[in-house]
Short mmCIF file of C-alpha atoms in Angstrom, two decimals:
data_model
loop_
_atom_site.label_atom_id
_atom_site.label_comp_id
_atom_site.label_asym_id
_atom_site.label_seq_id
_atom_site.Cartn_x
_atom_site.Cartn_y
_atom_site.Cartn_z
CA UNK A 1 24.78 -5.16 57.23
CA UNK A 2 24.00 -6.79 53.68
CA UNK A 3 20.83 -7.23 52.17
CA UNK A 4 20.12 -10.26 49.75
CA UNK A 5 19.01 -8.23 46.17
CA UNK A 6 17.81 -9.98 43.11
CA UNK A 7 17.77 -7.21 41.16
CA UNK A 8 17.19 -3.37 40.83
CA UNK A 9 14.90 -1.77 38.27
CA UNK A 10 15.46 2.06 37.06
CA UNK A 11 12.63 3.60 35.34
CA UNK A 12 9.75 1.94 37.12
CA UNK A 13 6.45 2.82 35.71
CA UNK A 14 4.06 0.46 37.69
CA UNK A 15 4.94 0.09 41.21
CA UNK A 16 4.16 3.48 42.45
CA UNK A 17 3.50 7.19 41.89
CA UNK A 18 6.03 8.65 38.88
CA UNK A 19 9.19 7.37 37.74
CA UNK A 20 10.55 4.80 40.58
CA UNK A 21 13.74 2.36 41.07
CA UNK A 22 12.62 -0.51 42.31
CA UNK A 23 14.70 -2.71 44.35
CA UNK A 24 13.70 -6.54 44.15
CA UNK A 25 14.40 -8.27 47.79
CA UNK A 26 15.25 -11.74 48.14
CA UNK A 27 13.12 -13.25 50.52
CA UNK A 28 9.58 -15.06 50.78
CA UNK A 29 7.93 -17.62 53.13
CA UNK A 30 4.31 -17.71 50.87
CA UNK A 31 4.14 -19.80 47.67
CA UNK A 32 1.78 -18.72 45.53
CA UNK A 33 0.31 -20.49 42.93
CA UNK A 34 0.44 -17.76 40.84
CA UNK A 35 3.89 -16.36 41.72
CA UNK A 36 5.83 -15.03 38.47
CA UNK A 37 8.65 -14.33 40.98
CA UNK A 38 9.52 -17.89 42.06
CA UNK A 39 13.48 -17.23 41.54
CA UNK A 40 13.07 -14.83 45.04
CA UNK A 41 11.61 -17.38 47.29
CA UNK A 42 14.96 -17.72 48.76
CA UNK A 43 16.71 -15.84 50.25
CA UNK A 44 20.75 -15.46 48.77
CA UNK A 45 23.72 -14.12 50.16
CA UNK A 46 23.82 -10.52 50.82
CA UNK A 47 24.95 -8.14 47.90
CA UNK A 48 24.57 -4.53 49.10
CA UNK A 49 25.27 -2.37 51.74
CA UNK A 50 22.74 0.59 52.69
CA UNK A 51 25.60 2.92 51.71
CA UNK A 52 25.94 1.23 48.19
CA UNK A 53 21.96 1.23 47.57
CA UNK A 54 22.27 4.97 48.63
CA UNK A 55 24.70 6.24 46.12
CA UNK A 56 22.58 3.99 43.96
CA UNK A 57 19.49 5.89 44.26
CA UNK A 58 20.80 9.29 44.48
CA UNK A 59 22.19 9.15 40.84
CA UNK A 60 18.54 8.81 39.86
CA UNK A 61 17.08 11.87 42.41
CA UNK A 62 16.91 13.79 38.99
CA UNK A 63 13.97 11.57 37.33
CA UNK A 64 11.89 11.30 40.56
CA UNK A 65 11.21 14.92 40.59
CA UNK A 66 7.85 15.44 42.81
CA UNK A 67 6.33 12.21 42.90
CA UNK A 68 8.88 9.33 41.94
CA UNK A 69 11.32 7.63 43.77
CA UNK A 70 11.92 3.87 44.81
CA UNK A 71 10.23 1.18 45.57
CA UNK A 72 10.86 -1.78 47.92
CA UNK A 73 9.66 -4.90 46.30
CA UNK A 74 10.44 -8.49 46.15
CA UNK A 75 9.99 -11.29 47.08
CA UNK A 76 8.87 -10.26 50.30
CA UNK A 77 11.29 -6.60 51.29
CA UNK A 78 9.35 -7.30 55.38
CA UNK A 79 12.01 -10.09 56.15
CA UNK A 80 14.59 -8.14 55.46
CA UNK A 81 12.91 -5.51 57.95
CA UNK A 82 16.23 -4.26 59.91
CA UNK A 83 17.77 -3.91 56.61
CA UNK A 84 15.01 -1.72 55.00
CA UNK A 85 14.49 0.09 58.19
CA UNK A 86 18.29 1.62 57.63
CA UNK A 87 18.30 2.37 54.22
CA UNK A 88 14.53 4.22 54.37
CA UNK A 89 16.30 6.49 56.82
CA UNK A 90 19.40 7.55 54.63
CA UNK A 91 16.77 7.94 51.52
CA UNK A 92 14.79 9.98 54.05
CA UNK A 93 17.77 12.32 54.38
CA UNK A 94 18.31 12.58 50.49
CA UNK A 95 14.19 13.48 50.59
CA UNK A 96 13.29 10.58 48.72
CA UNK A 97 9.83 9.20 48.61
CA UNK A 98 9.66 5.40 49.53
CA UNK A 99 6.68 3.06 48.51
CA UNK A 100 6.53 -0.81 50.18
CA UNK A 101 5.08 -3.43 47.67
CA UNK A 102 4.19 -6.23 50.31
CA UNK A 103 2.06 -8.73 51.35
CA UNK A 104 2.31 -7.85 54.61
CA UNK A 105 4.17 -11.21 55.65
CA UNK A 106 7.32 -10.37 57.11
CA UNK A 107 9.18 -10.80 60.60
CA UNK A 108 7.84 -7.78 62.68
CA UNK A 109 8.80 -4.46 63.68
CA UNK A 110 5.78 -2.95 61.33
CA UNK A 111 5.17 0.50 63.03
CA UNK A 112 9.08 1.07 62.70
CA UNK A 113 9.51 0.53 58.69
CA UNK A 114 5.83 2.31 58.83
CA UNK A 115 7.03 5.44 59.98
CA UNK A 116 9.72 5.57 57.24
CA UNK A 117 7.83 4.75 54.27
CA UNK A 118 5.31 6.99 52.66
CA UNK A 119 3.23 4.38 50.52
CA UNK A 120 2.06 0.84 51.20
CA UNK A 121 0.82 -1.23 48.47
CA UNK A 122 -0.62 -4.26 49.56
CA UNK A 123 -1.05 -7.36 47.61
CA UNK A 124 -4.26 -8.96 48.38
CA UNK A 125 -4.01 -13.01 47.88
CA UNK A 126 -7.41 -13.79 49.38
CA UNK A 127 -9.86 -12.10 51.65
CA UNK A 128 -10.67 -15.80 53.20
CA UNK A 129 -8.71 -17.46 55.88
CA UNK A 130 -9.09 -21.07 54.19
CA UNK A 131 -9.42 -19.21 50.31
CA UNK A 132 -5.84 -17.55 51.29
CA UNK A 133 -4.20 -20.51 53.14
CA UNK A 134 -4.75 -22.31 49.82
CA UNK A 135 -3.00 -19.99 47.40
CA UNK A 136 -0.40 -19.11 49.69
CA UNK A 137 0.86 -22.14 52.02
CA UNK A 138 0.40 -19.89 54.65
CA UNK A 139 -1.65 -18.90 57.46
CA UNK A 140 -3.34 -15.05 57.33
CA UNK A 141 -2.30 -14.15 60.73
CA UNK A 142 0.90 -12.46 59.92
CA UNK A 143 -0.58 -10.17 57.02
CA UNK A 144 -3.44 -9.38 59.34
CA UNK A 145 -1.08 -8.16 62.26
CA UNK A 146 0.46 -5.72 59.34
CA UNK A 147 -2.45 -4.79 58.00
CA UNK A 148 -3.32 -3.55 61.79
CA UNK A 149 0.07 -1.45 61.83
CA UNK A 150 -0.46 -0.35 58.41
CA UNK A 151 -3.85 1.35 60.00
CA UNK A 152 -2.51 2.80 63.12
CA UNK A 153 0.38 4.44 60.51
CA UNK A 154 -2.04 6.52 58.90
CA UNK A 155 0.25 6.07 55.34
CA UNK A 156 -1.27 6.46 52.00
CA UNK A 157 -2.47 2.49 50.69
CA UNK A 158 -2.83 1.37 47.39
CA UNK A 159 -4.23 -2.20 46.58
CA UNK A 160 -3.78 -4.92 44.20
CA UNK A 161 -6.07 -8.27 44.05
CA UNK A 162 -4.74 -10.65 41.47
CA UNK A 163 -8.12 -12.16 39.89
CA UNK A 164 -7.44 -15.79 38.95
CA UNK A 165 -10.27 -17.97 36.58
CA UNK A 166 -11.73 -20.63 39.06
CA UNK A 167 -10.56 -18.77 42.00
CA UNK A 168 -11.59 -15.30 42.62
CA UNK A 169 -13.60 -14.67 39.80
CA UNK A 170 -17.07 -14.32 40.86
CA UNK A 171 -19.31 -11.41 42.50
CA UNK A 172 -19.36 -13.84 45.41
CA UNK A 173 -15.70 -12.98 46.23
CA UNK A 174 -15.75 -9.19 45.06
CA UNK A 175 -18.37 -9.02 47.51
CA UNK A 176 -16.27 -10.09 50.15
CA UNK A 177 -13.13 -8.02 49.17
CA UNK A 178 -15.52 -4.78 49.16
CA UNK A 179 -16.11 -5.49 53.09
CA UNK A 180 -12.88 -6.68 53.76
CA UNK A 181 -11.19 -3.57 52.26
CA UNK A 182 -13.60 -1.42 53.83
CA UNK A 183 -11.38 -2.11 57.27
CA UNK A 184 -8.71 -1.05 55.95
CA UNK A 185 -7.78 2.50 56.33
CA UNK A 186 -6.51 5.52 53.56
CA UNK A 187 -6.94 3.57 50.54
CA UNK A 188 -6.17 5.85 47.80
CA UNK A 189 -6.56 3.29 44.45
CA UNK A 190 -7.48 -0.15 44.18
CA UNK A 191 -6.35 -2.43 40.97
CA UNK A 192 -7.73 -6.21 39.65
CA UNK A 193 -4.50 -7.59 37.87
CA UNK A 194 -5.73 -10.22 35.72
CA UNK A 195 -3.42 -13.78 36.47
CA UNK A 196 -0.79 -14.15 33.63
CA UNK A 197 1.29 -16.57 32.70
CA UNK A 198 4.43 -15.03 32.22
CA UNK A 199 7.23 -16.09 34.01
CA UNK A 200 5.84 -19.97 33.69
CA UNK A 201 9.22 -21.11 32.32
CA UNK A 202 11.06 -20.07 35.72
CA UNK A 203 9.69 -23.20 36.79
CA UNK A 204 10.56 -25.65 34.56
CA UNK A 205 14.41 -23.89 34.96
CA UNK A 206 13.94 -23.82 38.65
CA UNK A 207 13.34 -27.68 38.98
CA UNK A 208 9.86 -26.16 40.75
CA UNK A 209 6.51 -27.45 40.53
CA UNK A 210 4.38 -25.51 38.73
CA UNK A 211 0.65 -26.14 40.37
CA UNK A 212 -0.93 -23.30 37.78
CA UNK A 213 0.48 -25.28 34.56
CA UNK A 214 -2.73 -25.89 32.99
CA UNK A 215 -4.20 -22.80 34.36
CA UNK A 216 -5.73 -20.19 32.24
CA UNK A 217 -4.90 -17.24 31.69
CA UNK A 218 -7.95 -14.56 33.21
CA UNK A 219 -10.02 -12.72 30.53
CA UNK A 220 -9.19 -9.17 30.77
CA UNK A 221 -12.72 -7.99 29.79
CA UNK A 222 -14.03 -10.31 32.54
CA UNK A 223 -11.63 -8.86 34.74
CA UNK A 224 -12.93 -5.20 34.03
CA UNK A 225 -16.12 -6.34 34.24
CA UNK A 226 -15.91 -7.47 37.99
CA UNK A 227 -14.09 -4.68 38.77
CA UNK A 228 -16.71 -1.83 37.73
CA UNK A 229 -19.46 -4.49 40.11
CA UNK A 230 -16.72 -4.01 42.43
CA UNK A 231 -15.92 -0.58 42.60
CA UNK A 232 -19.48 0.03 42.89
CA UNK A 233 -20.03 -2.39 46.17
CA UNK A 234 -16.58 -0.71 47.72
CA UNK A 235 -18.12 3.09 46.88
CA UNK A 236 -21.60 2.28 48.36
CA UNK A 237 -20.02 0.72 51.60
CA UNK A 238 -17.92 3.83 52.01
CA UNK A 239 -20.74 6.15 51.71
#
């Protein structure tokens, strides 16, 4: 068994607890308009082995030390499910913590990659079924099926909601994520990323239509700004 990598990051800062590799999956069926990754939509021939990821990892056990350790991100690491499902068990073995960066869009078999992992963070696109089916190309019913594994798993959750000017950038829809999130069990941090534009060019190289061209960039004080109102909604729901 091979799985399709784009790339593998060592010294990961962002995408979990402590110092993290994190391994980039080929793989997505959602096109979002704000995607920085577009170069991952598809998914390539298969480049590693579980046994060659292993060894991979292992050589970097000594920087994880109590919190750190790698990351399965993408593209979206869920179609690739049978893949990550054999790997989390050999890092398991070597005792080494494994966070899932998803959407929550995969192919299935949730509760079995669940068990394995021991931190989900989930990418928010849109707490509306029309708001999300717009940004994404996609239905929600597939990241709402995970999102009901993810809270029979009991695993830690950290969230992200990308805040994009025209949007998701009003109380309205802060609102809205507070109750939505409030459904969702063992959420440990919540983060606004404020939409960039890096990673524009990929387009252009990619021969892809870029449908955010002449989007702006989000203010980052407006940004902060909706996420104190938020934080304060999310901490009055949850008592």
């Amino acid at each position: 068994m091979r799985a399709s990598v784009n790339s593998i990051e060592t010294f990961g800062l962002v995408d979990g607890p402590g110092i993290r590799t994190v391994i980039f999956f080929n793989g997505c069926r959602l096109r979002c308009k704000y995607c920085h990754n577009p170069e991952m939509w598809n998914m390539a021939e298969g480049n590693y082995t579980v046994c060659e990821l292993v060894e991979k990892m292992k050589r970097f056990k000594p920087y994880y030390k109590d919190i750190g350790g790698v990351t399965y991100s993408g593209g979206e690491p869920l179609l690739q499910v049978d893949f990550l499902i054999e790997l989390s068990k050999q890092l398991k073995k070597e005792n080494i913590n494994i966070a899932l960066d998803t959407a929550g869009c995969g192919i299935g078999k949730y509760d079995k990659i669940l068990e394995l992992v021991d931190l989900v963070i989930l990418d928010i696109k849109h707490v509306d079924l029309n708001g999300y089916k717009e940004l994404t190309g996609q239905e929600k019913t597939e990241s709402l099926k995970f999102i009901e594994a993810l809270n029979n798993s009991n695993k830690k959750v950290w969230i992200r909601q990308v805040i994009i000017p025209d949007v998701n950038d009003t109380e309205e829809y802060v609102k809205k994520l507070a109750v939505f999130l409030k459904d969702i069990n063992n959420i440990e941090k919540i983060e606004f990323l404020p939409y960039h534009k890096m990673g524009s060019e990929k387009y252009e190289k990619l021969g892809i239509l870029n449908q955010y061209k002449e989007k702006l960039e989000m203010d980052k004080e407006k940004c902060n700004k909706l996420y104190d109102k938020f934080i304060n909604l999310y901490k009055k729901l949850n008592g």
